[in-house]
Amino acid sequence: MDHSAEQDKKGKSRRGFLVKAAVGVGVLLGTGYLTRPVWRRSIAGMVNTADAPYVGDTKTPPLWFEVTADNEIILRSPKVEMGQGTFTGLAQIAADELEVAIGRIKVVHASTASGNIDGFSTGGSTSISSLWMPLRELAATMREMLKNEAANILGVDVAALSVADGVITASERSLTYGEVVKEVKEWDIPAVPPLKDVSTYRYVGQPIPRVDLKDKVIGAPIFGMDAVLSDMLYGAVVRPTAIGSKYVSADTSRAEGMPGVVKVVKEKDFVGVVATSQMAADNAKKAIDVTWDIPKTWELSDIEAMIQVGQGTPYVIQKEGRAASILAAEEGIITAEYKSPIGAHAQMEPNGAVAHVTADQATVLISTQVVGLTRKEVADRLGFDQEQVNIQPTYLGGGFGRRLHTPHAIQAALMSRAVGKPVKYFFDRKEEFQNDTFRPPTHHVLKAKLGADGLIEAMEHNVSSGDVMFGSPILPGILEPIVGADVGAWRGGMIQYGKIPHYRAVSWRVKLPFATSWWRSLGLLANTFAIESFMDELAIQAGKDPVQFRLDQIQDDPAGRRLQAVITAAATRANWQDGVLPNGRAMGFAASTDANTPVAQVVEVAIVDNEIKVLKVTCAIDPGLAVNPDQVRSQCEGAIIMGMSAGMFEKMIVRNGELQPTIYGPYQMALMRDAPREIDVVLLAGTDAPGAVGEPPLGPIVAAIANAVFRLTGQRLREMPLTLV
Amino acid sequence: MKITFQINGTAQTVETDENTPLLWVIRDLLDLKGTKFGCGKAACGACTIHVNGEAVRSCSYAANLAAGQNITTIEGLAVGDELHPVQQAWLEEIVPQCGYCQPGFMMATAALLEKIPNPTDDDIDANIVNVCRCATYYRMRKAIHRAAAIKSVNQ
């Protein structure tokens, strides 16, 4: 950052700071840090940059830190922890600038009443990258505030102070941060001090254990499903099984008098029941007969007919040169089609909520990725102001994008209001599978023409997809004409080989009759499967090594050099060899760039009893500065196997109007036996700030496997899940 | 009906409908929240507990079957402050991501190690069949081998 920009930011930050006396526990420090052009940056950030901003919610008291009397520092995270390791990264960043041992930092979820929540969401692999600068500046400022006050108390110049592990010392005398906080009534807020050099950090860059590790190993009650309020009752809601169902009416006479039933709750759009136990609620729910209006009995063939390149509305999302006219030629054009199915989130913790609504206040404890949106939806439905609603997020038993819309908080709130007591309820697993916000199915048409030198002269990717971003209430509909194509659907859909003279990508939008939306990595999974499988086909047609074929067509700019670096690193580390190996295995290769993070993967595959077995995966990733290298590795390992699961096993179908299957097992997913015995992750750092981690490693895996399978069997598998003939 | 059983070393008597899944008795009546609901059909293993040392999926195990049995949940796996070798190994390998399914996996693993103290990879594949959506299987496999090693040293 140049000097003038630094000065500018200081000024803004200074004006925005807020300090409040805490109730008996210490100091709360906050800031209205961000006044950036929010929506457009967020959208761009979700797609192509690692620079997505943290979007503060200006309606909430912007409180970040609380220092307790015994010198513990509570960091109220505006981002939720869903397994991605964000709490650990934030603790590392805060500990380094605050100069405390990391054990003193306790990260908790901010509620809408207690702290900053992210006005946008937790998602898009942006939690660490978006908070990297704000959190460092906040923590550094707080450290300086504490030092200034300590200097006043001790009657010395601030320059005479030293700080170590939350203790401020001047010659013989020492004060803990907690002791300073106890003495101060009014805070003077300094300008943001210069940040420490990253190379001097003790925690950032180190593979320290997750801060939530112990809780998760002992089974601590940290999830939404575990939430309890005193005098709580149990609710259940009847959900539809058929696509397009609209609630009409319900016959609740059988349920009314059943044992344990406290109240049947009928609202304009649903019917629920509140009972004294889970079992009683479940039994009563089964006794309610709901009449649904189901305009059409959908079948999978209906859906497949809609998801076709050429149907719906096309948007040109990338254009360089004259690809369309060159590829309109009648001869010499290579073309191939790919498909991906409907995918379920299948997160392990079902959706649900605990709500307590009184005459003028509502509290909701919930696993959600959209704290602010949930508050708004609950407030709107109850007729409350947003300030009357407190959403307390909990640890999430998996997010993966499923919790980027959690309107079931409304149903919990309405049931609570109906009985005047806290009510907890959650989906059963069948309801999860039939009321998901699915990963949309896709259809891809790839075309290319090879030049005389065996490199690509022109290439085009057409993708047809159900909505991703446009299916989501995170983004107001007014943005549709601004952003044009569905940026979620075409994530990963652009051609990343910039030396190709003529290329073009086109996104075809289709609105499906069931909800489709964010699924970890969005369009990246299917788009990369299609593009990188096709690249392999082209390399084979050109008689070239697929790794070199890619390297030769990447442009020489910063993004291109980072992509080349991960490709070279993965190939070198895996001892890349094209063709069937002496041990009967074959390698497959693919690469992608997502949210500015390039990833390359080499897989080793064997065919055992006519099944595809992935034995080893080598993954080179450049997420920039890895705040916690161990958690970057962990995210890569998980993303690789989740991508394998989606690419090799998972498939929702539509039959007789219903989405199926509705249970694990029939919805086949990767299990222990399917996980590679070896996963080798190579970390590169092509930039000095943290970038995206959680989603990018899902990109290459399916294509890499399909490319290996072709070498072993001669079968080019162009449809997910990959299935041998 | 009243049902009496041992859970984590303590005798408990609960009043419940006999067909209530033991999972709800454990979670809602005894307030032990480490045992998770995942699917309700014994298909995912998030609710795995031990009944007389055997791994059982408690969402599909009627409460009346628990009468007189010796039950262990994740909260009873450690002995005082000392973690069970499986928990210790999970800690050392930094296995969990979201963490929701992990108690079920640890309970399944602890039961496996009582039967097969030093399981091979094939033993692990055949016996650990729970579902983890974060797909932490790679580290779990390492943790299972590590747990076996810790356990053999302790004995």
mmCIF file with all atom_site columns, C-alpha atoms in Angstrom, chain A residues 224-225 227 232-239 270-274 278 281-282 285 350-355 364-366 406-416 422-428 431:
data_model
loop_
_atom_site.group_PDB
_atom_site.id
_atom_site.type_symbol
_atom_site.label_atom_id
_atom_site.label_alt_id
_atom_site.label_comp_id
_atom_site.label_asym_id
_atom_site.label_entity_id
_atom_site.label_seq_id
_atom_site.pdbx_PDB_ins_code
_atom_site.Cartn_x
_atom_site.Cartn_y
_atom_site.Cartn_z
_atom_site.occupancy
_atom_site.B_iso_or_equiv
_atom_site.pdbx_formal_charge
_atom_site.auth_seq_id
_atom_site.auth_comp_id
_atom_site.auth_asym_id
_atom_site.auth_atom_id
_atom_site.pdbx_PDB_model_num
ATOM 1  C CA . GLY A 1 224 ? -27.283 -25.461 15.992 1.00 0.00 ? 224 GLY A CA 1
ATOM 2  C CA . MET A 1 225 ? -28.792 -28.882 16.574 1.00 0.00 ? 225 MET A CA 1
ATOM 3  C CA . ALA A 1 227 ? -28.834 -25.501 21.066 1.00 0.00 ? 227 ALA A CA 1
ATOM 4  C CA . MET A 1 232 ? -37.959 -25.494 25.140 1.00 0.00 ? 232 MET A CA 1
ATOM 5  C CA . LEU A 1 233 ? -40.515 -27.466 23.135 1.00 0.00 ? 233 LEU A CA 1
ATOM 6  C CA . TYR A 1 234 ? -40.045 -29.521 19.968 1.00 0.00 ? 234 TYR A CA 1
ATOM 7  C CA . GLY A 1 235 ? -41.520 -28.610 16.634 1.00 0.00 ? 235 GLY A CA 1
ATOM 8  C CA . ALA A 1 236 ? -41.999 -30.296 13.292 1.00 0.00 ? 236 ALA A CA 1
ATOM 9  C CA . VAL A 1 237 ? -43.090 -28.879 9.954  1.00 0.00 ? 237 VAL A CA 1
ATOM 10 C CA . VAL A 1 238 ? -44.748 -30.801 7.136  1.00 0.00 ? 238 VAL A CA 1
ATOM 11 C CA . ARG A 1 239 ? -42.710 -30.325 4.007  1.00 0.00 ? 239 ARG A CA 1
ATOM 12 C CA . PHE A 1 270 ? -47.119 -24.177 6.115  1.00 0.00 ? 270 PHE A CA 1
ATOM 13 C CA . VAL A 1 271 ? -48.448 -26.308 8.909  1.00 0.00 ? 271 VAL A CA 1
ATOM 14 C CA . GLY A 1 272 ? -46.383 -27.388 11.878 1.00 0.00 ? 272 GLY A CA 1
ATOM 15 C CA . VAL A 1 273 ? -46.854 -28.985 15.241 1.00 0.00 ? 273 VAL A CA 1
ATOM 16 C CA . VAL A 1 274 ? -45.272 -28.249 18.606 1.00 0.00 ? 274 VAL A CA 1
ATOM 17 C CA . GLN A 1 278 ? -39.122 -34.912 19.443 1.00 0.00 ? 278 GLN A CA 1
ATOM 18 C CA . ALA A 1 281 ? -43.706 -33.969 17.333 1.00 0.00 ? 281 ALA A CA 1
ATOM 19 C CA . ASP A 1 282 ? -42.615 -36.492 14.697 1.00 0.00 ? 282 ASP A CA 1
ATOM 20 C CA . LYS A 1 285 ? -46.527 -34.590 11.982 1.00 0.00 ? 285 LYS A CA 1
ATOM 21 C CA . PRO A 1 350 ? -29.784 -31.049 9.090  1.00 0.00 ? 350 PRO A CA 1
ATOM 22 C CA . ASN A 1 351 ? -31.171 -27.566 8.801  1.00 0.00 ? 351 ASN A CA 1
ATOM 23 C CA . GLY A 1 352 ? -33.175 -26.304 11.708 1.00 0.00 ? 352 GLY A CA 1
ATOM 24 C CA . ALA A 1 353 ? -33.375 -23.599 14.320 1.00 0.00 ? 353 ALA A CA 1
ATOM 25 C CA . VAL A 1 354 ? -34.186 -22.857 17.929 1.00 0.00 ? 354 VAL A CA 1
ATOM 26 C CA . ALA A 1 355 ? -36.352 -19.767 18.272 1.00 0.00 ? 355 ALA A CA 1
ATOM 27 C CA . VAL A 1 364 ? -32.932 -17.458 16.936 1.00 0.00 ? 364 VAL A CA 1
ATOM 28 C CA . LEU A 1 365 ? -30.023 -19.856 17.370 1.00 0.00 ? 365 LEU A CA 1
ATOM 29 C CA . ILE A 1 366 ? -29.159 -21.311 14.008 1.00 0.00 ? 366 ILE A CA 1
ATOM 30 C CA . THR A 1 406 ? -32.101 -20.309 5.963  1.00 0.00 ? 406 THR A CA 1
ATOM 31 C CA . PRO A 1 407 ? -35.721 -19.158 5.899  1.00 0.00 ? 407 PRO A CA 1
ATOM 32 C CA . HIS A 1 408 ? -36.666 -22.095 8.155  1.00 0.00 ? 408 HIS A CA 1
ATOM 33 C CA . ALA A 1 409 ? -35.760 -19.674 10.958 1.00 0.00 ? 409 ALA A CA 1
ATOM 34 C CA . ILE A 1 410 ? -39.115 -18.089 10.166 1.00 0.00 ? 410 ILE A CA 1
ATOM 35 C CA . GLN A 1 411 ? -40.981 -21.333 10.817 1.00 0.00 ? 411 GLN A CA 1
ATOM 36 C CA . ALA A 1 412 ? -39.240 -21.851 14.139 1.00 0.00 ? 412 ALA A CA 1
ATOM 37 C CA . ALA A 1 413 ? -40.073 -18.266 15.095 1.00 0.00 ? 413 ALA A CA 1
ATOM 38 C CA . LEU A 1 414 ? -43.729 -18.598 14.154 1.00 0.00 ? 414 LEU A CA 1
ATOM 39 C CA . MET A 1 415 ? -44.110 -21.845 16.071 1.00 0.00 ? 415 MET A CA 1
ATOM 40 C CA . SER A 1 416 ? -42.467 -20.244 19.091 1.00 0.00 ? 416 SER A CA 1
ATOM 41 C CA . PRO A 1 422 ? -38.816 -21.570 22.792 1.00 0.00 ? 422 PRO A CA 1
ATOM 42 C CA . VAL A 1 423 ? -39.210 -24.116 20.001 1.00 0.00 ? 423 VAL A CA 1
ATOM 43 C CA . LYS A 1 424 ? -36.594 -26.223 18.304 1.00 0.00 ? 424 LYS A CA 1
ATOM 44 C CA . TYR A 1 425 ? -37.150 -28.001 15.053 1.00 0.00 ? 425 TYR A CA 1
ATOM 45 C CA . PHE A 1 426 ? -35.159 -29.421 12.186 1.00 0.00 ? 426 PHE A CA 1
ATOM 46 C CA . PHE A 1 427 ? -35.554 -31.192 8.879  1.00 0.00 ? 427 PHE A CA 1
ATOM 47 C CA . ASP A 1 428 ? -35.513 -34.952 8.677  1.00 0.00 ? 428 ASP A CA 1
ATOM 48 C CA . GLU A 1 431 ? -36.837 -33.400 3.759  1.00 0.00 ? 431 GLU A CA 1
#
